[in-house]
PDB file of C-alpha atoms and ligand atoms in Angstrom:
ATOM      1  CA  UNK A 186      68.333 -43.893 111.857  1.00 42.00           C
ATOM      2  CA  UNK A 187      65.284 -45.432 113.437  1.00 41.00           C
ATOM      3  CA  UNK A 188      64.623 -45.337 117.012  1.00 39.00           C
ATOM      4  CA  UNK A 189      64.334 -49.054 117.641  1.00 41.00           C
ATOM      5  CA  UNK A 190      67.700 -49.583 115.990  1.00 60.00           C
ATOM      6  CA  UNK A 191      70.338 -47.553 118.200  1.00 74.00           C
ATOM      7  CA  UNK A 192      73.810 -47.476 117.675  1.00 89.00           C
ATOM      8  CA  UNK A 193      76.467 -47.045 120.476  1.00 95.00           C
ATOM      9  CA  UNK A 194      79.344 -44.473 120.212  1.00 97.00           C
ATOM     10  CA  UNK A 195      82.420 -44.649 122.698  1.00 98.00           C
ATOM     11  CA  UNK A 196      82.908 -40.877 122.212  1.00 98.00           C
ATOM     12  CA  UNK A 197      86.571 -40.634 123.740  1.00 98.00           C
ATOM     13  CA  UNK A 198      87.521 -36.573 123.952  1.00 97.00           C
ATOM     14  CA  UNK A 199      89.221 -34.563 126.967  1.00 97.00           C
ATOM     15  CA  UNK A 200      87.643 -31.525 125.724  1.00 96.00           C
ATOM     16  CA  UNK A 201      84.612 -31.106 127.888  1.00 97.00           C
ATOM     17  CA  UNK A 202      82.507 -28.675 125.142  1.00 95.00           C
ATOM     18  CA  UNK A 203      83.917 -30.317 122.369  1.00 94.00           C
ATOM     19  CA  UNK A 204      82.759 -34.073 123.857  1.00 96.00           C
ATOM     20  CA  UNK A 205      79.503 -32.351 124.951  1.00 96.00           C
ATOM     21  CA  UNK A 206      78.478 -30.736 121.403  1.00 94.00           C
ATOM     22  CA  UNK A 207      79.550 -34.076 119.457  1.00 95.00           C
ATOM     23  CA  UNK A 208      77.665 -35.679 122.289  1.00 96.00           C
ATOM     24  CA  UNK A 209      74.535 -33.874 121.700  1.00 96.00           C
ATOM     25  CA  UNK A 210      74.480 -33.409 118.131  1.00 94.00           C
ATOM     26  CA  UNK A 211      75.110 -37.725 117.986  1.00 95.00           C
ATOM     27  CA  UNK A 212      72.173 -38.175 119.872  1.00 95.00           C
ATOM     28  CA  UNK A 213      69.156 -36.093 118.206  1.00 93.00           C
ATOM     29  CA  UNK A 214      70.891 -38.352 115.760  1.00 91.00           C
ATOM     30  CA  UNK A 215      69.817 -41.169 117.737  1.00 91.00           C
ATOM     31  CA  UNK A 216      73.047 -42.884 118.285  1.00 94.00           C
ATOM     32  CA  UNK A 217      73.376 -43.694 122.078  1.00 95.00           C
ATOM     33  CA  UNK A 218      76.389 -42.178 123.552  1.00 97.00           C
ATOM     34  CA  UNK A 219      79.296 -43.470 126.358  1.00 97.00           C
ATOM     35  CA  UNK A 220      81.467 -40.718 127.064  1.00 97.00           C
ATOM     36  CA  UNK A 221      85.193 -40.883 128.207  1.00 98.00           C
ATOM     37  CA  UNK A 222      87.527 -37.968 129.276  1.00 98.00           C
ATOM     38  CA  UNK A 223      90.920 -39.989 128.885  1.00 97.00           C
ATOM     39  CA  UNK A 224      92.329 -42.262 127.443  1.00 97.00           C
ATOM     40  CA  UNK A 225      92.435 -45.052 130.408  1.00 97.00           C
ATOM     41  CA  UNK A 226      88.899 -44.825 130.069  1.00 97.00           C
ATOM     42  CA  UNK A 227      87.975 -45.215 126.877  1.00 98.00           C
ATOM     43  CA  UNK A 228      89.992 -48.621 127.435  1.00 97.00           C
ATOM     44  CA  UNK A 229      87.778 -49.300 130.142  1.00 96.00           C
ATOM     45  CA  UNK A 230      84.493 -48.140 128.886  1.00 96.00           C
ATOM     46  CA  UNK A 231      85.773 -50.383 125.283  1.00 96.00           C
ATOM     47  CA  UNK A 232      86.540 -53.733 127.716  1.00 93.00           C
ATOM     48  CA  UNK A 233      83.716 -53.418 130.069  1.00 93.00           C
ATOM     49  CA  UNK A 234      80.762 -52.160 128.823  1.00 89.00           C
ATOM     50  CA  UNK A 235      80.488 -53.669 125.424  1.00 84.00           C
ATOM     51  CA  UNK A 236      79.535 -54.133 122.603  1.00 89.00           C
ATOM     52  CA  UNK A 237      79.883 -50.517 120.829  1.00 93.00           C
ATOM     53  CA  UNK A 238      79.462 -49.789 116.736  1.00 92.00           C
ATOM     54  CA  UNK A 239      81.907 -46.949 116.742  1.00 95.00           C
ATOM     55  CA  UNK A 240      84.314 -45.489 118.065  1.00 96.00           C
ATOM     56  CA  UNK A 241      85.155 -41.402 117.783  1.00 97.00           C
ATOM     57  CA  UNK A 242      88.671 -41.919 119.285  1.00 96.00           C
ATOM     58  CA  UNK A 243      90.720 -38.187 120.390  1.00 94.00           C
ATOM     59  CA  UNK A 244      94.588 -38.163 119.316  1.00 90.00           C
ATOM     60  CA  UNK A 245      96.018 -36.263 122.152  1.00 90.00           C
ATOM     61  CA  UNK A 246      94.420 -37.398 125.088  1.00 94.00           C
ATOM     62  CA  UNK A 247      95.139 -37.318 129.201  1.00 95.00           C
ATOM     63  CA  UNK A 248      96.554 -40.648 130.468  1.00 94.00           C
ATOM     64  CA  UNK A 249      96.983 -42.968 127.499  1.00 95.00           C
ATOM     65  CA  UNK A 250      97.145 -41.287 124.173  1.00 92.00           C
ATOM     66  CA  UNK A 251      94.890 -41.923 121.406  1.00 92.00           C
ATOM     67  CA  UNK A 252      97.384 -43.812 119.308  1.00 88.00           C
ATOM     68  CA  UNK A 253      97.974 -46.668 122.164  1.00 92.00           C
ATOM     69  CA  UNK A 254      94.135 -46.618 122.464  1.00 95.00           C
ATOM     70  CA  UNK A 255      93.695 -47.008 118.871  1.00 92.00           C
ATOM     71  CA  UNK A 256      96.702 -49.948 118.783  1.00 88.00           C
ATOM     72  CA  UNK A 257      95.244 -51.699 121.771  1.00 92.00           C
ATOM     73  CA  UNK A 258      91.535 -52.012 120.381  1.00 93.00           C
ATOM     74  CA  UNK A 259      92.663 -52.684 117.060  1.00 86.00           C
ATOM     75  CA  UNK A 260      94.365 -55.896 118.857  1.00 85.00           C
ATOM     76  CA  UNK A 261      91.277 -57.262 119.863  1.00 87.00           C
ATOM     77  CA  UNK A 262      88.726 -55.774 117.661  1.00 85.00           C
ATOM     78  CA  UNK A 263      88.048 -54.753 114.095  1.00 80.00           C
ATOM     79  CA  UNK A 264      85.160 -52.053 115.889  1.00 87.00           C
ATOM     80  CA  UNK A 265      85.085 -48.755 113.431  1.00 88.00           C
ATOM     81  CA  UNK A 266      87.109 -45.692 114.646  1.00 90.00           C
ATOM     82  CA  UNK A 267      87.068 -42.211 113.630  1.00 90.00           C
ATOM     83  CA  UNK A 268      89.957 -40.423 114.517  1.00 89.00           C
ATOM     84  CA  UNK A 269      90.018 -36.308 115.337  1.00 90.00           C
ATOM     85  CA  UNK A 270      93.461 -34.603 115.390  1.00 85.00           C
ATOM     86  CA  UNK A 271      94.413 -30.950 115.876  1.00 81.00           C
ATOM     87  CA  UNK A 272      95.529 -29.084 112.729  1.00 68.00           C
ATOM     88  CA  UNK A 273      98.915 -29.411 111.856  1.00 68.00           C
ATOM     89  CA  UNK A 274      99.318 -33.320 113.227  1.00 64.00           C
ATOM     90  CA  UNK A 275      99.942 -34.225 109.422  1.00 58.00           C
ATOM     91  CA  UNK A 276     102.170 -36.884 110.099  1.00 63.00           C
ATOM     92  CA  UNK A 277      99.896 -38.082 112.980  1.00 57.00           C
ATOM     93  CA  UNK A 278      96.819 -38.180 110.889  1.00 56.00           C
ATOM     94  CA  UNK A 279      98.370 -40.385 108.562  1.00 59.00           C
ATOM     95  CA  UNK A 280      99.875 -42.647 111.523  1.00 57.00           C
ATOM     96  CA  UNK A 281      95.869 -42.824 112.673  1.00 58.00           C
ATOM     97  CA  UNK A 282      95.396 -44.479 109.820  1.00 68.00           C
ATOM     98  CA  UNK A 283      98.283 -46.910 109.788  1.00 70.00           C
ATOM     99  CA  UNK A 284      97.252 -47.247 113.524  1.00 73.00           C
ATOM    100  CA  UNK A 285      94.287 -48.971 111.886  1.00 74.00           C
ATOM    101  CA  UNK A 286      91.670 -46.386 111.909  1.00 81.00           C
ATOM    102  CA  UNK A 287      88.862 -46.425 109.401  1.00 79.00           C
ATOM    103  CA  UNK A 288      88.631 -42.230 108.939  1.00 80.00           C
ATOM    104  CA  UNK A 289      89.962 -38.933 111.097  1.00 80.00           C
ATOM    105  CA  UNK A 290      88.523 -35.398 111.022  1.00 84.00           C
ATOM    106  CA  UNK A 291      90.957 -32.774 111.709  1.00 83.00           C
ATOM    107  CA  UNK A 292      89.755 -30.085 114.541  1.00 87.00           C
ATOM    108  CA  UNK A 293      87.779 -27.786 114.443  1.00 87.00           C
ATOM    109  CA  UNK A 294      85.433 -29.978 112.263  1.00 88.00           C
ATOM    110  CA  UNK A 295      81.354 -28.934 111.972  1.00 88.00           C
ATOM    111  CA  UNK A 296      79.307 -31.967 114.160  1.00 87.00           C
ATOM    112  CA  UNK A 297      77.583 -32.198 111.050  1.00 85.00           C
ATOM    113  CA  UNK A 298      80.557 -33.404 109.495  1.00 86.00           C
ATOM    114  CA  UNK A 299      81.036 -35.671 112.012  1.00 91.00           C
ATOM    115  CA  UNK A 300      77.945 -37.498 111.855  1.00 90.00           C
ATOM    116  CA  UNK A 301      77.980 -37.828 108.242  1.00 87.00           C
ATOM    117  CA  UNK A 302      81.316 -39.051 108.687  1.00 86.00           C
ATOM    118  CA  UNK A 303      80.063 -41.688 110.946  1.00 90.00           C
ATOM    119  CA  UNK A 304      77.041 -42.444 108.966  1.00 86.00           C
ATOM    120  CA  UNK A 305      79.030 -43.145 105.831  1.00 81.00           C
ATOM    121  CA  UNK A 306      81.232 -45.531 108.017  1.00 82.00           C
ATOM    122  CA  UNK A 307      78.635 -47.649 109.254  1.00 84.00           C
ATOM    123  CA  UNK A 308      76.957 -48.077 106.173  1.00 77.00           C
ATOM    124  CA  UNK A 309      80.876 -49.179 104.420  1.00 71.00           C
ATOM    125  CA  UNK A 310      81.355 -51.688 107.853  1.00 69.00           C
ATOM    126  CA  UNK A 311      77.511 -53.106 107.633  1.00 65.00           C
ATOM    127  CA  UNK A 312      76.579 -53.232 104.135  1.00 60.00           C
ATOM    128  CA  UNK A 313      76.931 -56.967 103.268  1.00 51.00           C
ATOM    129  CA  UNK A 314      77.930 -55.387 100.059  1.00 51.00           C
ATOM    130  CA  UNK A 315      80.475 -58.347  98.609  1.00 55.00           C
ATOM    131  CA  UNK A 316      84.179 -56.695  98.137  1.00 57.00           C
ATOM    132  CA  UNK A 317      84.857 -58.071  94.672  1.00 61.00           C
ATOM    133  CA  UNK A 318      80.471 -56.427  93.792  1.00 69.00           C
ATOM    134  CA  UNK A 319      80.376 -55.444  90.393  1.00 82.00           C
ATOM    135  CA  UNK A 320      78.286 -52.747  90.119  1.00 85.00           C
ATOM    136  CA  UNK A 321      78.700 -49.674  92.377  1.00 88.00           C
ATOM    137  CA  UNK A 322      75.544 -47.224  91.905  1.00 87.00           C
ATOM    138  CA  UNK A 323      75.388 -43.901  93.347  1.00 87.00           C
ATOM    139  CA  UNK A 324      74.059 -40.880  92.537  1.00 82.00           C
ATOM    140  CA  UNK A 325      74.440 -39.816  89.006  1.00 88.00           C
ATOM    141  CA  UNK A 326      77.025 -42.487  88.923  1.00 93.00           C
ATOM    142  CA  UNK A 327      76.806 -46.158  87.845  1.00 93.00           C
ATOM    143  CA  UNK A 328      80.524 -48.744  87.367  1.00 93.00           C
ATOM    144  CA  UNK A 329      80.231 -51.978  85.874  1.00 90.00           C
ATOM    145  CA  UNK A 330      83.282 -53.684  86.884  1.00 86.00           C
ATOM    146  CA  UNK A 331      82.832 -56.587  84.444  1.00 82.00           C
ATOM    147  CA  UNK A 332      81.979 -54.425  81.632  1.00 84.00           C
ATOM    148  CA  UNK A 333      84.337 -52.176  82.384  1.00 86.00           C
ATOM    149  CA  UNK A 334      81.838 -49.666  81.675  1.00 91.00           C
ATOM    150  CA  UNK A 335      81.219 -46.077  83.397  1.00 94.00           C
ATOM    151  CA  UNK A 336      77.981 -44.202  83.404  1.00 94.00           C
ATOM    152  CA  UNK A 337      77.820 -40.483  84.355  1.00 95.00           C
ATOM    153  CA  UNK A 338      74.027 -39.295  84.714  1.00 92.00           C
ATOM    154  CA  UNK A 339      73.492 -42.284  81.971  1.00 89.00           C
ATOM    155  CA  UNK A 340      75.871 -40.805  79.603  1.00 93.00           C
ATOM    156  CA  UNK A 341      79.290 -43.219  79.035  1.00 93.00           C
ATOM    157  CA  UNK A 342      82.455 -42.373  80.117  1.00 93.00           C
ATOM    158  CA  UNK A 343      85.651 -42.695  78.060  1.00 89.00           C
ATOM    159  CA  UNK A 344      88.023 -43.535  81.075  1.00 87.00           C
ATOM    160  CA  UNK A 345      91.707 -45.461  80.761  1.00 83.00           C
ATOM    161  CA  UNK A 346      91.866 -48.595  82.527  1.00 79.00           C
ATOM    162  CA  UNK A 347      94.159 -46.444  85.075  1.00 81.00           C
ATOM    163  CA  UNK A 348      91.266 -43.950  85.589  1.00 88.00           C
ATOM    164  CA  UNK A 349      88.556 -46.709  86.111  1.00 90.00           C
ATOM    165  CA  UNK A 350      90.640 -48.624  88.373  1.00 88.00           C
ATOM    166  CA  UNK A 351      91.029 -45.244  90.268  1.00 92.00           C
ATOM    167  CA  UNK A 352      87.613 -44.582  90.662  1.00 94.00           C
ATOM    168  CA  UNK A 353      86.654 -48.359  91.217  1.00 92.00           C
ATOM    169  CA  UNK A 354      88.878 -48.205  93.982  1.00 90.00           C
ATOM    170  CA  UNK A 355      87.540 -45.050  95.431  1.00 93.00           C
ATOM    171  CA  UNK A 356      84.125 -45.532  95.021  1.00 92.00           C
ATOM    172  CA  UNK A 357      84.345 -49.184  96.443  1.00 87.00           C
ATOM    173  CA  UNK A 358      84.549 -47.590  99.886  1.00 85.00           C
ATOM    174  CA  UNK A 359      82.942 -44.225 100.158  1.00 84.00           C
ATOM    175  CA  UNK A 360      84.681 -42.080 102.654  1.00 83.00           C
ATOM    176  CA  UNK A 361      87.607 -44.008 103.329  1.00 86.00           C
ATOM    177  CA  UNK A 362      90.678 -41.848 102.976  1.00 87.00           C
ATOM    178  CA  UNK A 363      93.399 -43.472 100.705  1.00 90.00           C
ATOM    179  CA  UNK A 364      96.690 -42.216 100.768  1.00 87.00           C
ATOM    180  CA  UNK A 365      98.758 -41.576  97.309  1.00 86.00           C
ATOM    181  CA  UNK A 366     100.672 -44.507  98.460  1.00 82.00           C
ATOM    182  CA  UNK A 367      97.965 -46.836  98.976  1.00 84.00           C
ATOM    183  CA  UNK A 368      96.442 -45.743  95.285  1.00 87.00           C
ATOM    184  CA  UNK A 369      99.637 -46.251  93.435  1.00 82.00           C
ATOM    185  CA  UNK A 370      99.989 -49.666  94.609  1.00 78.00           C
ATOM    186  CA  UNK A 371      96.000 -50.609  94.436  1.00 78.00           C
ATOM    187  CA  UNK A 372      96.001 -48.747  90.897  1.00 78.00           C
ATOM    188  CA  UNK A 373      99.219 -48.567  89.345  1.00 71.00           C
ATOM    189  CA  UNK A 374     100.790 -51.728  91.041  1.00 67.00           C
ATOM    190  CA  UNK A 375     104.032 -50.973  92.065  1.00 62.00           C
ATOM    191  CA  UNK A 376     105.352 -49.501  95.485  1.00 54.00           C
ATOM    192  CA  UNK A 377     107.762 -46.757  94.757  1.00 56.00           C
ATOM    193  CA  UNK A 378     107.762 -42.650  95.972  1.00 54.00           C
ATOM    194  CA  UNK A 379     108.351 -40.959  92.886  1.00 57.00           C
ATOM    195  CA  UNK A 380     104.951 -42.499  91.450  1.00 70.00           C
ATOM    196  CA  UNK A 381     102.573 -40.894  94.036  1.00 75.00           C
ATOM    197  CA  UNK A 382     102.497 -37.676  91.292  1.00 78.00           C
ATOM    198  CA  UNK A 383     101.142 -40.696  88.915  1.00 79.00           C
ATOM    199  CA  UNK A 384      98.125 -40.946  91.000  1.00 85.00           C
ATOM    200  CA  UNK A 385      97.373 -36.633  91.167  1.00 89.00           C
ATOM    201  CA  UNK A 386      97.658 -36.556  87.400  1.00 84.00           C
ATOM    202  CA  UNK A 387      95.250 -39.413  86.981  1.00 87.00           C
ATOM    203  CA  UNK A 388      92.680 -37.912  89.878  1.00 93.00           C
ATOM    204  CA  UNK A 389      93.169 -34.606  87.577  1.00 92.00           C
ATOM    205  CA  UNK A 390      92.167 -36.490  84.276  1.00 91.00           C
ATOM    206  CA  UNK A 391      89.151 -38.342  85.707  1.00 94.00           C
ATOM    207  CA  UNK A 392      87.801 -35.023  87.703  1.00 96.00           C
ATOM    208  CA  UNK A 393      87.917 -33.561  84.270  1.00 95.00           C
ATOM    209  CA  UNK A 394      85.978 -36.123  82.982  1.00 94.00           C
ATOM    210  CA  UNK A 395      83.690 -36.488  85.928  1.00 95.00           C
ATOM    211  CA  UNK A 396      83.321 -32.838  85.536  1.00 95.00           C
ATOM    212  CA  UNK A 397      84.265 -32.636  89.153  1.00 96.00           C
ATOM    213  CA  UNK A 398      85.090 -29.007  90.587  1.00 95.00           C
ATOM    214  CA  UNK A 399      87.935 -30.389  93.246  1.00 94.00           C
ATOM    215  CA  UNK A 400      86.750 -27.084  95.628  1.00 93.00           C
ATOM    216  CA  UNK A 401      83.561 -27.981  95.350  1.00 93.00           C
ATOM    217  CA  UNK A 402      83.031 -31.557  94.679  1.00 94.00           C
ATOM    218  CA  UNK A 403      80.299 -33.900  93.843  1.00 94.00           C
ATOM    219  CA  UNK A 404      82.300 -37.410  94.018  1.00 95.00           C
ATOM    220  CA  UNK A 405      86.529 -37.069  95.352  1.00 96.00           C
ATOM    221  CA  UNK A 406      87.294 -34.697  97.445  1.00 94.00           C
ATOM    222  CA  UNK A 407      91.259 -33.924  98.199  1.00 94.00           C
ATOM    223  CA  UNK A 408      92.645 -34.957 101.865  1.00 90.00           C
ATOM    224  CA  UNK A 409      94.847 -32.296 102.465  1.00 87.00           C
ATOM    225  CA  UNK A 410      98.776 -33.633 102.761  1.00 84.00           C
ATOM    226  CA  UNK A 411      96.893 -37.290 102.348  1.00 87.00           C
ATOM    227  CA  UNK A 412      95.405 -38.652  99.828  1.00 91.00           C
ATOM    228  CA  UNK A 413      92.113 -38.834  98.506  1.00 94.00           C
ATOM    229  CA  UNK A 414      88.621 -39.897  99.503  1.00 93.00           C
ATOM    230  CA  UNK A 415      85.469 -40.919  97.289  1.00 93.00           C
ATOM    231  CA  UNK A 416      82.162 -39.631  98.811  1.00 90.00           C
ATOM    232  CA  UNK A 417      79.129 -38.770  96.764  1.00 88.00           C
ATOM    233  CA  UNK A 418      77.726 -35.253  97.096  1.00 82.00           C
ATOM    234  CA  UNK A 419      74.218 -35.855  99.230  1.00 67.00           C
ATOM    235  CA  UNK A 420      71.523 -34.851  97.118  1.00 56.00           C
ATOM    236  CA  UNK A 421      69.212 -32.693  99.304  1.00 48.00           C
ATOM    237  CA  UNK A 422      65.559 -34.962  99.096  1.00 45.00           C
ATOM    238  CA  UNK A 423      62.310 -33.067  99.568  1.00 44.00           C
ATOM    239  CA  UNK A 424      60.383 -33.400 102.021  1.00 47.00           C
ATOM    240  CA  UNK A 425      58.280 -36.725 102.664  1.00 45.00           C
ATOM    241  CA  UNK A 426      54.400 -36.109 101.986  1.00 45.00           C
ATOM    242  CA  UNK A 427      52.127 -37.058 104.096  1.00 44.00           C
ATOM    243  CA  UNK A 428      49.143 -39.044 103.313  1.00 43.00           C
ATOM    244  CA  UNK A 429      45.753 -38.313 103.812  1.00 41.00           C
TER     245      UNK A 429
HETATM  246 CA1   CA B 678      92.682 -33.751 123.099  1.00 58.89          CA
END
């Protein structure tokens, strides 16, 4: 991220090391960073000191909980928000999304998870990438929507129209967690309970034929009790050399 370019993070946390690591480890980053302890003012940091890029929103929070923060920006404003939730607030994660946030990490998460979170969702919100794009490239893989044609490190895929609709969908919006729900009815087009198996047996045919190890993988990675998100492994570069 250059230095000319900063972005502003309302960082909303009552945990005082917790808002000071993500704090410090988001600017080396260079993002430029508005703290809040509470709820009441996150509101008031959001309302009078705009405009922010993103906002890294707590769930349980002093004042006005996260979820009423959440509800009352999402009134007003389609800002990005990353959500962080203690273990065990299963139901509560998924609200956070319904709530209308874009992503949540579940506590304790590495700050370098974190900020790649919050890279990955400010390239999604500012790429003027077109929604109905036909050709998603990353990393080893290529989809020609069109075509209807998937390349894995240039070699073709064999995928049903079920598994390339899956991994259209996915891919369309790297890191955004989809629920089984949300997958049936994007992929398989109808809204009922008993089909949200459908959508693991299909992620379990295409990660065989991504070759993708689900504990360690290199495109979709499980969301615990959730759903799924697409998010391509980053490929370590080498170092930059410098000319002479
Ligand atoms: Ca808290």
């Amino acid at each position: 991220m250059s230095k000319s370019d900063p972005r502003r993070v309302l960082l909303v946390e009552d945990e005082k090391a917790i808002r000071d690591a993500v704090a410090a480890y988001l600017e080396r980053d260079g993002f430029w960073v508005t703290p809040a302890a509470d709820g009441a003012a996150a509101l008031n940091a959001f309302h009078n000191d705009p405009p922010f890029d993103l906002i890294i929103l707590d769930l349980m929070l002093p004042k006005i909980p996260g979820e009423v923060v959440c509800k009352e920006i999402r009134n007003v404003s389609d800002i990005p928000i990353i959500m962080l939730t203690a273990k065990g607030e299963i139901d509560n994660r998924i609200a956070g999304l319904e709530l209308g946030a874009d992503d949540y990490l579940v506590k304790p998460f590495s700050p370098r998870e974190l900020i790649a979170r919050v890279r990955a969702l400010l390239r999604r919100v500012h790429s003027t990438d077109d929604p109905q794009r036909d050709k998603l490239v990353y990393d080893g893989l290529e989809l020609d929507i069109s075509a209807h044609r998937a390349l894995l490190d240039e070699k073709d895929l064999d995928l049903t129209a079920s598994e390339f609709k899956l991994l259209t969908t996915l891919a369309r919006y790297p890191g955004r967690v989809y629920t089984r729900m949300e997958l049936v009815e994007k992929v398989l087009g109808y809204d009922f309970d008993g089909y949200e198996r459908t959508v693991d047996s299909h992620v379990k045919n295409l990660r065989a034929k991504l070759n993708d190890d689900p504990r360690d993988p290199r495109f979709i990675h499980t969301v615990h009790g959730v759903g799924y998100r697409f998010e391509p492994r980053q490929i370590e570069s080498a170092p930059k050399k410098t000319k002479k």
